[in-house]
PDB file of C-alpha atoms (C1' of nucleotides) in Angstrom:
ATOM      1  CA  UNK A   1     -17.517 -50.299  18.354  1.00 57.00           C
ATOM      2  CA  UNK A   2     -18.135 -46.859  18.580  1.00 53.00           C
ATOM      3  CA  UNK A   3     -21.637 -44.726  19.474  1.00 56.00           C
ATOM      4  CA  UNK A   4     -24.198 -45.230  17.935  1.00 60.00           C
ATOM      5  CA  UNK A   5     -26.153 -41.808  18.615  1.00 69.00           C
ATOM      6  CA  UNK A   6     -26.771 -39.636  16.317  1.00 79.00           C
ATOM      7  CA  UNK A   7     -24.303 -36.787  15.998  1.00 83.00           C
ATOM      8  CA  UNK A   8     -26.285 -33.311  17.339  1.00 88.00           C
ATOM      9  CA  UNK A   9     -26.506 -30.645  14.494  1.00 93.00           C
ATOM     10  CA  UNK A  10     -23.511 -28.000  13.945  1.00 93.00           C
ATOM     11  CA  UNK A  11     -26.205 -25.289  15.313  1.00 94.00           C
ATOM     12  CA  UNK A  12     -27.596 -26.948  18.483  1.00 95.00           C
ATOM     13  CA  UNK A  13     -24.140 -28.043  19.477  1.00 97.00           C
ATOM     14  CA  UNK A  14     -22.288 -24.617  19.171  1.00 97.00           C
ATOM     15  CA  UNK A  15     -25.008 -22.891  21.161  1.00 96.00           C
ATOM     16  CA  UNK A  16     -24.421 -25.232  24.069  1.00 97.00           C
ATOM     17  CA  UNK A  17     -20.883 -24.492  23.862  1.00 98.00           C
ATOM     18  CA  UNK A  18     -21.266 -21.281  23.710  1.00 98.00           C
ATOM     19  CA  UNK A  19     -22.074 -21.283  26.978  1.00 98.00           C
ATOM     20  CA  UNK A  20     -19.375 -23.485  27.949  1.00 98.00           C
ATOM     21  CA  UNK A  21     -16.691 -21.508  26.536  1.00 97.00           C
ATOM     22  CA  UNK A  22     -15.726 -19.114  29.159  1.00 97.00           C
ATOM     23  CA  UNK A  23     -13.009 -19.518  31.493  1.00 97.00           C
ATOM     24  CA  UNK A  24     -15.205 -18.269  34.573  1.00 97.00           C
ATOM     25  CA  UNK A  25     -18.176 -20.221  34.090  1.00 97.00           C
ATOM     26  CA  UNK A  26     -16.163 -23.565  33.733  1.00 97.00           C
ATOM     27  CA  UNK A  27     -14.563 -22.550  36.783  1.00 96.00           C
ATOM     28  CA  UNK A  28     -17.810 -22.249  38.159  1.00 96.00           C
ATOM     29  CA  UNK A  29     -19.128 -25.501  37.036  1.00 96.00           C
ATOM     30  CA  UNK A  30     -16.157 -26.802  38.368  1.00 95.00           C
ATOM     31  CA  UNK A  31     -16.648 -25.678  41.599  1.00 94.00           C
ATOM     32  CA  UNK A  32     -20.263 -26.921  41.793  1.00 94.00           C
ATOM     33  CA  UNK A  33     -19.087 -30.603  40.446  1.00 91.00           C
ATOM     34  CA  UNK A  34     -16.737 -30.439  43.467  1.00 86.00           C
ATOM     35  CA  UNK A  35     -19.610 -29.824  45.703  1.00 80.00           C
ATOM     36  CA  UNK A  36     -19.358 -26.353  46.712  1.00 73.00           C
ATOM     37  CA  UNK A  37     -22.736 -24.849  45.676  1.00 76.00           C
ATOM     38  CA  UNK A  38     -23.100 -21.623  48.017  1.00 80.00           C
ATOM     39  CA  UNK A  39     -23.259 -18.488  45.933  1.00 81.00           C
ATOM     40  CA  UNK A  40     -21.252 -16.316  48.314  1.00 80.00           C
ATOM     41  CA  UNK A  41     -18.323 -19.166  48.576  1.00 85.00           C
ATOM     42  CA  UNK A  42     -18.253 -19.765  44.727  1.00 90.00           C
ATOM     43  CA  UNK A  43     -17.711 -15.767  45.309  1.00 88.00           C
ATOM     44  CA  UNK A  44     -14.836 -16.108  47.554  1.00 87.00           C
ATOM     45  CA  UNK A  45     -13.101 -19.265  45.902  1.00 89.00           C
ATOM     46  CA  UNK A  46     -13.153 -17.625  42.644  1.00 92.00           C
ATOM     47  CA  UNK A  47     -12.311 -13.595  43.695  1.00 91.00           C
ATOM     48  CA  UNK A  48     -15.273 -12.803  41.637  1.00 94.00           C
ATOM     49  CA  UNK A  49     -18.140  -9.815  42.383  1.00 94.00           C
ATOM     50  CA  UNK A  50     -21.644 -11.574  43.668  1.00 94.00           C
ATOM     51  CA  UNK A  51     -23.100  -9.922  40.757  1.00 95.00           C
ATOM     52  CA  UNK A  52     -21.200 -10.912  38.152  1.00 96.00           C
ATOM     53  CA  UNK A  53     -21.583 -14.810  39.645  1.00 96.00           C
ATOM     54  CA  UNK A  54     -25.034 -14.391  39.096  1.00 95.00           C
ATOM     55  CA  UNK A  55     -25.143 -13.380  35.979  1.00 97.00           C
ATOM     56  CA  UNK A  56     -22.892 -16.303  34.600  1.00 97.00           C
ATOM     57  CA  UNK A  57     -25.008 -18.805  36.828  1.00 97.00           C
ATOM     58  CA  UNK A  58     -27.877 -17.754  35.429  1.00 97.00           C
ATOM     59  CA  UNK A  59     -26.514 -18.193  31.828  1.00 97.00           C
ATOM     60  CA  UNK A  60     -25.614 -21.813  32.821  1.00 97.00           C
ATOM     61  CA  UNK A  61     -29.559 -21.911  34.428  1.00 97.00           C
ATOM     62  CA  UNK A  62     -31.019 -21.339  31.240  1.00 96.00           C
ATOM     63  CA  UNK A  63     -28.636 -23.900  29.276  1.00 97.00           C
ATOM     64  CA  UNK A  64     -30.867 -26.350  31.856  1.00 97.00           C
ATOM     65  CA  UNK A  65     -26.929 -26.838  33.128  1.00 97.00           C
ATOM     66  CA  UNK A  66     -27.392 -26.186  36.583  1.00 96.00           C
ATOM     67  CA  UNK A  67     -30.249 -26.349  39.030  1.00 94.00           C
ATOM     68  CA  UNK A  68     -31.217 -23.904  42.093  1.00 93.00           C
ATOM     69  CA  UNK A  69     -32.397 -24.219  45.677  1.00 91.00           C
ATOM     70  CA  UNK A  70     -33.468 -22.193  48.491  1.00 91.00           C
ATOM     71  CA  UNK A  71     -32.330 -22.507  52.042  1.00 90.00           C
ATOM     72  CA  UNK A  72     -35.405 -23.811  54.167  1.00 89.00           C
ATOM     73  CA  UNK A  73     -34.522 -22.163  57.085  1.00 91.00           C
ATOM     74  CA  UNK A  74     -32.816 -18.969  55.855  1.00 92.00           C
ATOM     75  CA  UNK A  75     -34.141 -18.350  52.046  1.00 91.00           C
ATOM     76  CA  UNK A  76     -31.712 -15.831  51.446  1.00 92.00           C
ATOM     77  CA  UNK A  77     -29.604 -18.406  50.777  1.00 92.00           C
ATOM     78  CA  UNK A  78     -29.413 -19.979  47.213  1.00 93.00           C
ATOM     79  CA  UNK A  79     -27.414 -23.175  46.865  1.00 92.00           C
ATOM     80  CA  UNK A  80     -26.364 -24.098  43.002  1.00 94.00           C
ATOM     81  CA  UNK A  81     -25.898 -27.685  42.054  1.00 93.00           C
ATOM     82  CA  UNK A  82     -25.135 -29.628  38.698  1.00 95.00           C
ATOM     83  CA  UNK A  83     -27.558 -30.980  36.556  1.00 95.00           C
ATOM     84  CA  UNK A  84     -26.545 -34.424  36.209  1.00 95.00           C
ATOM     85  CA  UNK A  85     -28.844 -35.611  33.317  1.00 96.00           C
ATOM     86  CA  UNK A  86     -27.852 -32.575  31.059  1.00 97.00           C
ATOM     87  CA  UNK A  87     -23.785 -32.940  31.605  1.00 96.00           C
ATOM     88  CA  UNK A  88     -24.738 -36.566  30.876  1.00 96.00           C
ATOM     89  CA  UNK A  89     -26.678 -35.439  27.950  1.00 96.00           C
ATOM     90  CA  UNK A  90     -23.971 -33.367  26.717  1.00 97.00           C
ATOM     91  CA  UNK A  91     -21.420 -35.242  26.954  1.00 97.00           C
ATOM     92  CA  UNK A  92     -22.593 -38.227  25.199  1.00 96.00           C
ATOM     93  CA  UNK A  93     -23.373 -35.129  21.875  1.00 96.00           C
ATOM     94  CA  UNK A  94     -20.193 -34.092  22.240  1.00 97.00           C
ATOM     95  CA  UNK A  95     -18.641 -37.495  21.820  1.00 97.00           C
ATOM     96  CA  UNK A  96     -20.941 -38.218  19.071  1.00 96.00           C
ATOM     97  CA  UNK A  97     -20.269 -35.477  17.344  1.00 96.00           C
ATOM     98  CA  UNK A  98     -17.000 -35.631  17.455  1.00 96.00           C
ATOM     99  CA  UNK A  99     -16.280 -39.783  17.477  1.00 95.00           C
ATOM    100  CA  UNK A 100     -13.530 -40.270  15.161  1.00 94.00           C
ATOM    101  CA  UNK A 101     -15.801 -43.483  13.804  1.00 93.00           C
ATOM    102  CA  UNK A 102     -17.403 -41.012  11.504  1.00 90.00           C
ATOM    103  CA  UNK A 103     -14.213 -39.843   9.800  1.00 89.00           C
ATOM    104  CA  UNK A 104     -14.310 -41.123   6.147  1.00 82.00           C
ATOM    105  CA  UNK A 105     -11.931 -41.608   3.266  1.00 80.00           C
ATOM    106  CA  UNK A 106     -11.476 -38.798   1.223  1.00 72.00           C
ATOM    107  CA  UNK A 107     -13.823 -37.754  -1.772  1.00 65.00           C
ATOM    108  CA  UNK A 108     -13.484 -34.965  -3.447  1.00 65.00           C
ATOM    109  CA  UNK A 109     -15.983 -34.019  -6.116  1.00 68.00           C
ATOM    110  CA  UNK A 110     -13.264 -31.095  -7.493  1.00 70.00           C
ATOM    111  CA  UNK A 111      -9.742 -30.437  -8.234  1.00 63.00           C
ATOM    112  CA  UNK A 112      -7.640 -30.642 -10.980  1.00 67.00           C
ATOM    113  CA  UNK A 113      -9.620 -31.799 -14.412  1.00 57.00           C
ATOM    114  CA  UNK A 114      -6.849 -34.038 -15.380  1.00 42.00           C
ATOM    115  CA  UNK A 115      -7.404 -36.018 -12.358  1.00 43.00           C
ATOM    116  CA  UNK A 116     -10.803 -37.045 -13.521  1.00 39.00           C
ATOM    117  CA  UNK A 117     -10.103 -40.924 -13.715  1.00 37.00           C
ATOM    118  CA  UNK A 118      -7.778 -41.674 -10.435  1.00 39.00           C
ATOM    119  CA  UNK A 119      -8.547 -38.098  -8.190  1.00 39.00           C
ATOM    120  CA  UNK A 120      -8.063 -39.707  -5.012  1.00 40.00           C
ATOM    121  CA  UNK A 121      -4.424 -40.383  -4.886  1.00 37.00           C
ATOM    122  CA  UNK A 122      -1.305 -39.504  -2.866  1.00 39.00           C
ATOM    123  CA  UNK A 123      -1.283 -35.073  -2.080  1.00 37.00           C
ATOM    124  CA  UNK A 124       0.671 -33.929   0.485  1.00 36.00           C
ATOM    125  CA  UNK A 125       4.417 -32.460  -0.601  1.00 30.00           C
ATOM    126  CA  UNK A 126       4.553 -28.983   0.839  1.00 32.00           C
ATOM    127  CA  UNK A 127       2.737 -28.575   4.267  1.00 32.00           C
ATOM    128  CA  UNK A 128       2.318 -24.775   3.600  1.00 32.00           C
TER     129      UNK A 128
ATOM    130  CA  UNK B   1     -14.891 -47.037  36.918  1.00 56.00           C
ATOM    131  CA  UNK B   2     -14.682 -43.469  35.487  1.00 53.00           C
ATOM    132  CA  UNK B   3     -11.909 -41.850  33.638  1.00 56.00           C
ATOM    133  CA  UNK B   4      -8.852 -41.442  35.683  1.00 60.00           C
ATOM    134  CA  UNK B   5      -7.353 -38.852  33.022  1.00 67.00           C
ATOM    135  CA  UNK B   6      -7.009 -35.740  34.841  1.00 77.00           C
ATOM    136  CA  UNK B   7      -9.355 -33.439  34.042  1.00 82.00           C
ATOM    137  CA  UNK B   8      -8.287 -29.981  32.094  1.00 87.00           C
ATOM    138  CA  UNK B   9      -7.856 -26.627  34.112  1.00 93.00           C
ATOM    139  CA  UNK B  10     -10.647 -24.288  32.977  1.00 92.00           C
ATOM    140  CA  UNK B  11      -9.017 -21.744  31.261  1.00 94.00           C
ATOM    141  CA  UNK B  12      -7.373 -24.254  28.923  1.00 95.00           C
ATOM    142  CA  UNK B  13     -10.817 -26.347  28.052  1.00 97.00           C
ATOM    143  CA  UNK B  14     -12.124 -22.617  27.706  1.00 97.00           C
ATOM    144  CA  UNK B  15     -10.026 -21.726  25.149  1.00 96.00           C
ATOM    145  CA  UNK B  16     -10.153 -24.984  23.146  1.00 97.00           C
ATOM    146  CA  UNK B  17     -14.311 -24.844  23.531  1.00 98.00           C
ATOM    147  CA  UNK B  18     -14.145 -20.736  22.330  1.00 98.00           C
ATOM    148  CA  UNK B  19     -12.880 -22.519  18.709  1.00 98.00           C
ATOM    149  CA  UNK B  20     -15.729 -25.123  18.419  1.00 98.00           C
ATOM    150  CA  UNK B  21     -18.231 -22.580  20.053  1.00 97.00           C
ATOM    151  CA  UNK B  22     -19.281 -21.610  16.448  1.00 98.00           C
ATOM    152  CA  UNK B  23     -21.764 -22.985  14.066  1.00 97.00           C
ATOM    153  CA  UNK B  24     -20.274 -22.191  11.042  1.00 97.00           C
ATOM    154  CA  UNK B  25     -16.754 -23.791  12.303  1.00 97.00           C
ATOM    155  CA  UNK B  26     -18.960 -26.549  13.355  1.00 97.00           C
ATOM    156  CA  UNK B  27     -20.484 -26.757   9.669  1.00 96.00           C
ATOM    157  CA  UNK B  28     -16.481 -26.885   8.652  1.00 96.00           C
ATOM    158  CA  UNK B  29     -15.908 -29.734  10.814  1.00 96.00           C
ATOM    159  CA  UNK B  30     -18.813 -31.646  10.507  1.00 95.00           C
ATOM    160  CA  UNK B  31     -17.919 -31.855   6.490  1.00 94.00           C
ATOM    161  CA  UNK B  32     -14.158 -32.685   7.067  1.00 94.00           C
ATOM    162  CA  UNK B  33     -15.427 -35.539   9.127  1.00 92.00           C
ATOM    163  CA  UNK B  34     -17.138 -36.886   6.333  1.00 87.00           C
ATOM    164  CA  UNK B  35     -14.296 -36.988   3.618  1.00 80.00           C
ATOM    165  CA  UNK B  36     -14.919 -33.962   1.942  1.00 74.00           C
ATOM    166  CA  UNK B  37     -11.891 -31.958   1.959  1.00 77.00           C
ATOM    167  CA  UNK B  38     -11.569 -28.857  -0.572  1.00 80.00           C
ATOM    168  CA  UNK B  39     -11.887 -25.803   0.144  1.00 81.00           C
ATOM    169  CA  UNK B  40     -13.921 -24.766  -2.587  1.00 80.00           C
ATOM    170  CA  UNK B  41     -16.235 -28.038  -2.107  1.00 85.00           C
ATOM    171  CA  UNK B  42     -16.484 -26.712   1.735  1.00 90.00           C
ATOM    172  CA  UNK B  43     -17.616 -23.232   0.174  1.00 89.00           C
ATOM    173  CA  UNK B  44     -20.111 -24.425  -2.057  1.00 87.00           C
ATOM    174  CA  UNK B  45     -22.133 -27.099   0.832  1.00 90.00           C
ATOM    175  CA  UNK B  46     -22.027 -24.347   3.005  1.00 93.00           C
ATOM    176  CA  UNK B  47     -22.902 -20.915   1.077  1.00 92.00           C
ATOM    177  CA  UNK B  48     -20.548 -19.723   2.568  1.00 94.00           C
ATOM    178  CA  UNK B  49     -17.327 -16.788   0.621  1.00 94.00           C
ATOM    179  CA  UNK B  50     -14.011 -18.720   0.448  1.00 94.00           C
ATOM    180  CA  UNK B  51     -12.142 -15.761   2.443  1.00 95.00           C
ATOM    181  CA  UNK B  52     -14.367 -16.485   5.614  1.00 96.00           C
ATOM    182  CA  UNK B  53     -13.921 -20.672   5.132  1.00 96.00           C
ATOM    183  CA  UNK B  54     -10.394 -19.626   4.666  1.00 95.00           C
ATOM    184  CA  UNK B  55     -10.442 -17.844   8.405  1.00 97.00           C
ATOM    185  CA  UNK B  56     -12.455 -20.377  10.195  1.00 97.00           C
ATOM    186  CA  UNK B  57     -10.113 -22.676   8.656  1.00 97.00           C
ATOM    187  CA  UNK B  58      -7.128 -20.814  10.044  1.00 97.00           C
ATOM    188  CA  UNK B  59      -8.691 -20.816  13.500  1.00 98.00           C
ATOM    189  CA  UNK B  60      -9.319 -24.472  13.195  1.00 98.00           C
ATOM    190  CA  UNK B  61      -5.654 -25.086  12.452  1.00 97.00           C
ATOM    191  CA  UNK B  62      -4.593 -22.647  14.782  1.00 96.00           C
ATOM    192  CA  UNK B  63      -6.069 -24.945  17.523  1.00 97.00           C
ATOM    193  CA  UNK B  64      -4.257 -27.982  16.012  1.00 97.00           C
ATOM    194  CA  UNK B  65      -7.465 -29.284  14.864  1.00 97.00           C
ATOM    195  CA  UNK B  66      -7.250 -29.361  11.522  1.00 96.00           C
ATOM    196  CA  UNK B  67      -4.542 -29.911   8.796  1.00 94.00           C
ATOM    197  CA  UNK B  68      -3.505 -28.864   5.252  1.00 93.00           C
ATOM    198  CA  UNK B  69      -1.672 -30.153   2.545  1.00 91.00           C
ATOM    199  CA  UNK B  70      -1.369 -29.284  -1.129  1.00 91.00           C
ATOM    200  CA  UNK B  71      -2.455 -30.639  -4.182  1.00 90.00           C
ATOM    201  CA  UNK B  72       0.726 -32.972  -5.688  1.00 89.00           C
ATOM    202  CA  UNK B  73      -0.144 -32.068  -9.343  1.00 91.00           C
ATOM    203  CA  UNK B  74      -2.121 -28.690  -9.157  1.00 92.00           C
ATOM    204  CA  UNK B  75      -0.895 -26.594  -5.976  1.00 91.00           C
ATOM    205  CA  UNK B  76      -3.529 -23.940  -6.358  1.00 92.00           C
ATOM    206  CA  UNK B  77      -6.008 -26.718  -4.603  1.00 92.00           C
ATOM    207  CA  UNK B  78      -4.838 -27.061  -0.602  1.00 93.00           C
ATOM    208  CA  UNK B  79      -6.816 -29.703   1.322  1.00 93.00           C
ATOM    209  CA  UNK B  80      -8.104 -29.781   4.335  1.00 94.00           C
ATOM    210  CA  UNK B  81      -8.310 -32.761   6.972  1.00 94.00           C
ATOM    211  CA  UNK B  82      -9.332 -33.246  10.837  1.00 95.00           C
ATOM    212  CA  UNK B  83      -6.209 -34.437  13.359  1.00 95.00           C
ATOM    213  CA  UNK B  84      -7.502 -37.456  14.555  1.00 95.00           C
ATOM    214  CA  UNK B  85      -5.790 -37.054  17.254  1.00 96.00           C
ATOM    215  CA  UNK B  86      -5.990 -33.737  18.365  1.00 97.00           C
ATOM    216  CA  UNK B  87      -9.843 -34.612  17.937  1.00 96.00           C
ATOM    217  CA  UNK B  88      -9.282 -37.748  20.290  1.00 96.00           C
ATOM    218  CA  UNK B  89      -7.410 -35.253  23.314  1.00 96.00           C
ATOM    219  CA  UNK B  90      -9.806 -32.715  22.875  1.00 97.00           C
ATOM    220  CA  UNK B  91     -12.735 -35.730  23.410  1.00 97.00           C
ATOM    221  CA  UNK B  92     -11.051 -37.228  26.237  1.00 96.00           C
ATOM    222  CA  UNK B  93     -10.214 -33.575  27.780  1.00 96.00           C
ATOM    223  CA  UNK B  94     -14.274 -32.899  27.929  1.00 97.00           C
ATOM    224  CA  UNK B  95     -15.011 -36.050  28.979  1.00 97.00           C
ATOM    225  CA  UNK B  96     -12.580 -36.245  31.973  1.00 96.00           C
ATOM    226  CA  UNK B  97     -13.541 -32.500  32.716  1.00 96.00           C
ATOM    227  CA  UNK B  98     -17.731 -33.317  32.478  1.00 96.00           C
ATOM    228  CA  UNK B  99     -17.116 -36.674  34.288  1.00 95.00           C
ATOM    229  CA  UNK B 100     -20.254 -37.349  36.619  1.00 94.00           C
ATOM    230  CA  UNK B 101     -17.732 -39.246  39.012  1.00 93.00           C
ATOM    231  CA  UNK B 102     -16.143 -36.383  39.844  1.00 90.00           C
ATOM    232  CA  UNK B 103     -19.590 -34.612  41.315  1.00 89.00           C
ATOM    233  CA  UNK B 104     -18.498 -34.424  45.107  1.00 82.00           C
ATOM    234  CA  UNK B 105     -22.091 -34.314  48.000  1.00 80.00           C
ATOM    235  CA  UNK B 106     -22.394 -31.022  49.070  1.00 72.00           C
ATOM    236  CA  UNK B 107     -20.196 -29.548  52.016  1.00 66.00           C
ATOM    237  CA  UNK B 108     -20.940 -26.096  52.117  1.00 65.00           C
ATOM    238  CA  UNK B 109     -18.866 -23.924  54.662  1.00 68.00           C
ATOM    239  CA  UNK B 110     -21.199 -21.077  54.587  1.00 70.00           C
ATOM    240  CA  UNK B 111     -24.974 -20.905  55.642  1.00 64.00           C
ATOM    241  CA  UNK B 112     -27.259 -19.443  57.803  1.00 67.00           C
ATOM    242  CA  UNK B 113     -25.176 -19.545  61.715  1.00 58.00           C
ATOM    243  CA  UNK B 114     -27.340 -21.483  63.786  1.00 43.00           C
ATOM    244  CA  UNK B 115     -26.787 -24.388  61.383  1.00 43.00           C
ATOM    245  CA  UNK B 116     -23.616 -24.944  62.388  1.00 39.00           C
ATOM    246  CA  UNK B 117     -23.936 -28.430  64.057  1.00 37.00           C
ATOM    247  CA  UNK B 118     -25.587 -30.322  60.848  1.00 39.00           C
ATOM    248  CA  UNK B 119     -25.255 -27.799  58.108  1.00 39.00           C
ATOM    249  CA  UNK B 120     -25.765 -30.303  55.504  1.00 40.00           C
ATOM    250  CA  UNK B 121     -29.163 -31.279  55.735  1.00 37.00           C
ATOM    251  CA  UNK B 122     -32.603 -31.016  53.745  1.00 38.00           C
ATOM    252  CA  UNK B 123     -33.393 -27.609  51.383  1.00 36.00           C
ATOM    253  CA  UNK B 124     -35.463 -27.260  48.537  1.00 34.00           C
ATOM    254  CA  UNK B 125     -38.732 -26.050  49.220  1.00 30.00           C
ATOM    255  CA  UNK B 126     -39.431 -23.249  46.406  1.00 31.00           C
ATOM    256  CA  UNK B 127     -37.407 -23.696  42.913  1.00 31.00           C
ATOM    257  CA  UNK B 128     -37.116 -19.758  42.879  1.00 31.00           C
TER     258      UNK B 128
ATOM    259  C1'  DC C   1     -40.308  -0.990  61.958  1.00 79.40           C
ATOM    260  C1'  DA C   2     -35.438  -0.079  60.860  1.00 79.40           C
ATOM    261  C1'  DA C   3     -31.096  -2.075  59.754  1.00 79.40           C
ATOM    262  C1'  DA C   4     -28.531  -5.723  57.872  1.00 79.40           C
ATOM    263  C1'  DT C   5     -27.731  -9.488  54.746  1.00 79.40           C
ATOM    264  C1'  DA C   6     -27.819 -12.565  50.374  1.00 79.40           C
ATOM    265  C1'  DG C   7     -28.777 -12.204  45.909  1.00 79.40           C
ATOM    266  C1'  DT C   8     -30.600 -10.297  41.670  1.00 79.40           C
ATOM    267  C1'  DT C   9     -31.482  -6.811  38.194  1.00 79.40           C
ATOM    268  C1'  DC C  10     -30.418  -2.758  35.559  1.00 79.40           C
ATOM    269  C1'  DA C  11     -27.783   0.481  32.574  1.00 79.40           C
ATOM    270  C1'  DA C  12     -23.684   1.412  30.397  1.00 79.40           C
ATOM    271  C1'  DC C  13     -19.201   0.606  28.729  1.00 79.40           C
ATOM    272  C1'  DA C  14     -15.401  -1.840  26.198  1.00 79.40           C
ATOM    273  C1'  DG C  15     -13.097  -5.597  23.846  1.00 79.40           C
ATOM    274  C1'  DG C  16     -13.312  -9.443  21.010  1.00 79.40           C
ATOM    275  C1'  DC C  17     -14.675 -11.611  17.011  1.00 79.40           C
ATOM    276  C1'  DG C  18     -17.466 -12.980  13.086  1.00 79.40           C
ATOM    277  C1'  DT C  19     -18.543 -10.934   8.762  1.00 79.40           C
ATOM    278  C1'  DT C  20     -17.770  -8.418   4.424  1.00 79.40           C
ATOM    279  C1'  DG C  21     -15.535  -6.636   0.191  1.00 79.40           C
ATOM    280  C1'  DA C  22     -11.393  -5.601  -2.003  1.00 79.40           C
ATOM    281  C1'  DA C  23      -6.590  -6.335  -2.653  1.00 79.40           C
ATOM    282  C1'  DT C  24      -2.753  -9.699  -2.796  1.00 79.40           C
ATOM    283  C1'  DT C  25      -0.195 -14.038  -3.460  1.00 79.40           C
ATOM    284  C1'  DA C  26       0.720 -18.278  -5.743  1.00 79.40           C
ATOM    285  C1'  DT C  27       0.050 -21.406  -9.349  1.00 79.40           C
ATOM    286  C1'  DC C  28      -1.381 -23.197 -13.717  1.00 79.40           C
ATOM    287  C1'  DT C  29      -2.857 -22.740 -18.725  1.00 79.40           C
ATOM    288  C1'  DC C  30      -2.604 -20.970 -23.366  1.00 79.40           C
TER     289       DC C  30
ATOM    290  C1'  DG D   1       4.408 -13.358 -20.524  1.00 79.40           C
ATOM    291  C1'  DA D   2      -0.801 -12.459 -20.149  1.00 79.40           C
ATOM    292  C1'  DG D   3      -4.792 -14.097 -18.196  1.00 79.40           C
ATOM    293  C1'  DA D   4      -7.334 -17.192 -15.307  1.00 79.40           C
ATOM    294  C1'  DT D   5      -7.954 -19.735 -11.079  1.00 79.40           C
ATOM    295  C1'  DA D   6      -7.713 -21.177  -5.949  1.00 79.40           C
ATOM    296  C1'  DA D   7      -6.829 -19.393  -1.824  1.00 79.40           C
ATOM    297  C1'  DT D   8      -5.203 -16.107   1.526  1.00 79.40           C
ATOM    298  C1'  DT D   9      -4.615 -11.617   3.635  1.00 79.40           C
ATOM    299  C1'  DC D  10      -6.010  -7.031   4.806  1.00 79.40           C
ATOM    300  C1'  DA D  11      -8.923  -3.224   6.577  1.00 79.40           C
ATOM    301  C1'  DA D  12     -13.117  -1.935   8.285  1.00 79.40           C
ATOM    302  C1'  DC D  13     -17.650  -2.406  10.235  1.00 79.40           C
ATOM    303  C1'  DG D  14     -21.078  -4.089  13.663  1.00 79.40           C
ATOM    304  C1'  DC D  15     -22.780  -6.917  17.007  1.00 79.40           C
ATOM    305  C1'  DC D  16     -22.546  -9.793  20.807  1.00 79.40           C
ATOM    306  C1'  DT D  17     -21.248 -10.399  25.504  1.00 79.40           C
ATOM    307  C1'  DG D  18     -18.375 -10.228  29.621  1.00 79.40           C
ATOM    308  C1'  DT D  19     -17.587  -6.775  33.019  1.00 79.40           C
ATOM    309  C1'  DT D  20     -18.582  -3.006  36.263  1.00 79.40           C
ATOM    310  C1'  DG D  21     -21.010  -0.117  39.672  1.00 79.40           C
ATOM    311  C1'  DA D  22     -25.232   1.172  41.467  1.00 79.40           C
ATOM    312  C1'  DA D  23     -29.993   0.377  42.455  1.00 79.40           C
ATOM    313  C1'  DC D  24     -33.402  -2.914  43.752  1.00 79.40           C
ATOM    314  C1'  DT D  25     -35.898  -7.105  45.928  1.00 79.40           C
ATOM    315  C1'  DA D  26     -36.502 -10.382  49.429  1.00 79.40           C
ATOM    316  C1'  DT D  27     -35.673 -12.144  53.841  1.00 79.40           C
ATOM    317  C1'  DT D  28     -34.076 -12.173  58.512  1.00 79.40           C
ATOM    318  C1'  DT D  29     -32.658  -9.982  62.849  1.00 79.40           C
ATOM    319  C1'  DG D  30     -32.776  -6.777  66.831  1.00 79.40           C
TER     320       DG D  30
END
DNA sequence: CAAATAGTTCAACAGGCGTTGAATTATCTC
DNA sequence: GAGATAATTCAACGCCTGTTGAACTATTTG
């Protein structure tokens, strides 16, 4: 049986992958999923300017993606860290949206007029 | 248990996320996934010019996404259809790559010096 | 208080890409 | 063959955003 949650809409959906869809920022999520969460040592891992991290990890901040901390003792420290509920979250719209359980048999309302009676029947022929 | 597919390097599930990071290509998908199939019946649910559905179709087939094939009786109509199982790889991809198992407890190497011993301990405090 | 450190913010540039309108191709009808 | 139809391709514009370097803030250290 497949999910039964709703499917997000096209709109919602594409802005949260918008954010997803950068080469450096999935590196840096998947950095923090492997439990390094210092900003300097994201910086050194990834070869990447402290300012530039920032900027991305904010972008993934305001997606509610990833969550912030101070160091108690020294607060110049920040340490990043996933959000678990929101990759949960996402995840489960992702596979919603795209669970193959919502694929269904052709029917198309146009075409050729002659097919009027029987329009739904074998195509294919040239792949273009 | 969790997954044990491997999850996707970055740059790869970056690329395939840059050609679902759109609405409109969303819109696209969303419809193929329910049957309907023309390009023309694509153009009029959406508002959208047939040269544009023809590009974001293009991308979408670039990706292996998506494929085509031509009306038997009247080639002038091409139809369109979702690869069910590109779809499926891409699905299992995000999920392996998003998988909460793989969320590792912090071991930070860096940190303020005279933490050395037990660097690993309580932070929080102020949510910046 | 001055210097150093971790991180953020700002301004500006450059490339990519979605969008648009017109031209082009391919096919079918009369 | 002429005209109509479905779709694609082309050229050009404009905006968004990732990137860069410098300035700025906040905190700690000596």
């Amino acid at each position: 049986m497949s999910k039964d949650e709703l499917s997000p809409t096209p709109e919602t959906l594409a802005k949260q992958l918008k954010v997803l869809a950068d080469p450096k920022r999935l590196r840096i999520l998947n950095l923090l999923m492997s439990g390094v969460q210092c900003n300097c040592e994201i910086g050194d891992s990834l070869n990447m300017p402290a300012n530039l991290i920032s900027h991305h990890l904010r972008v993934l901040r305001n997606a509610g993606l990833v969550q912030v901390e101070r160091d108690a003792l020294d607060a110049r420290w920040v340490y990043y860290s996933v959000n678990e509920e929101a990759i949960q979250a996402l995840v489960e719209a992702f596979d919603a949206f795209f669970d193959l359980g919502r694929i269904q048999p052709r029917h198309p309302t146009c075409g050729p007029k002659r097919m009027k009676g029987k329009p739904t029947k074998k195509l294919i022929v040239k792949p273009l």
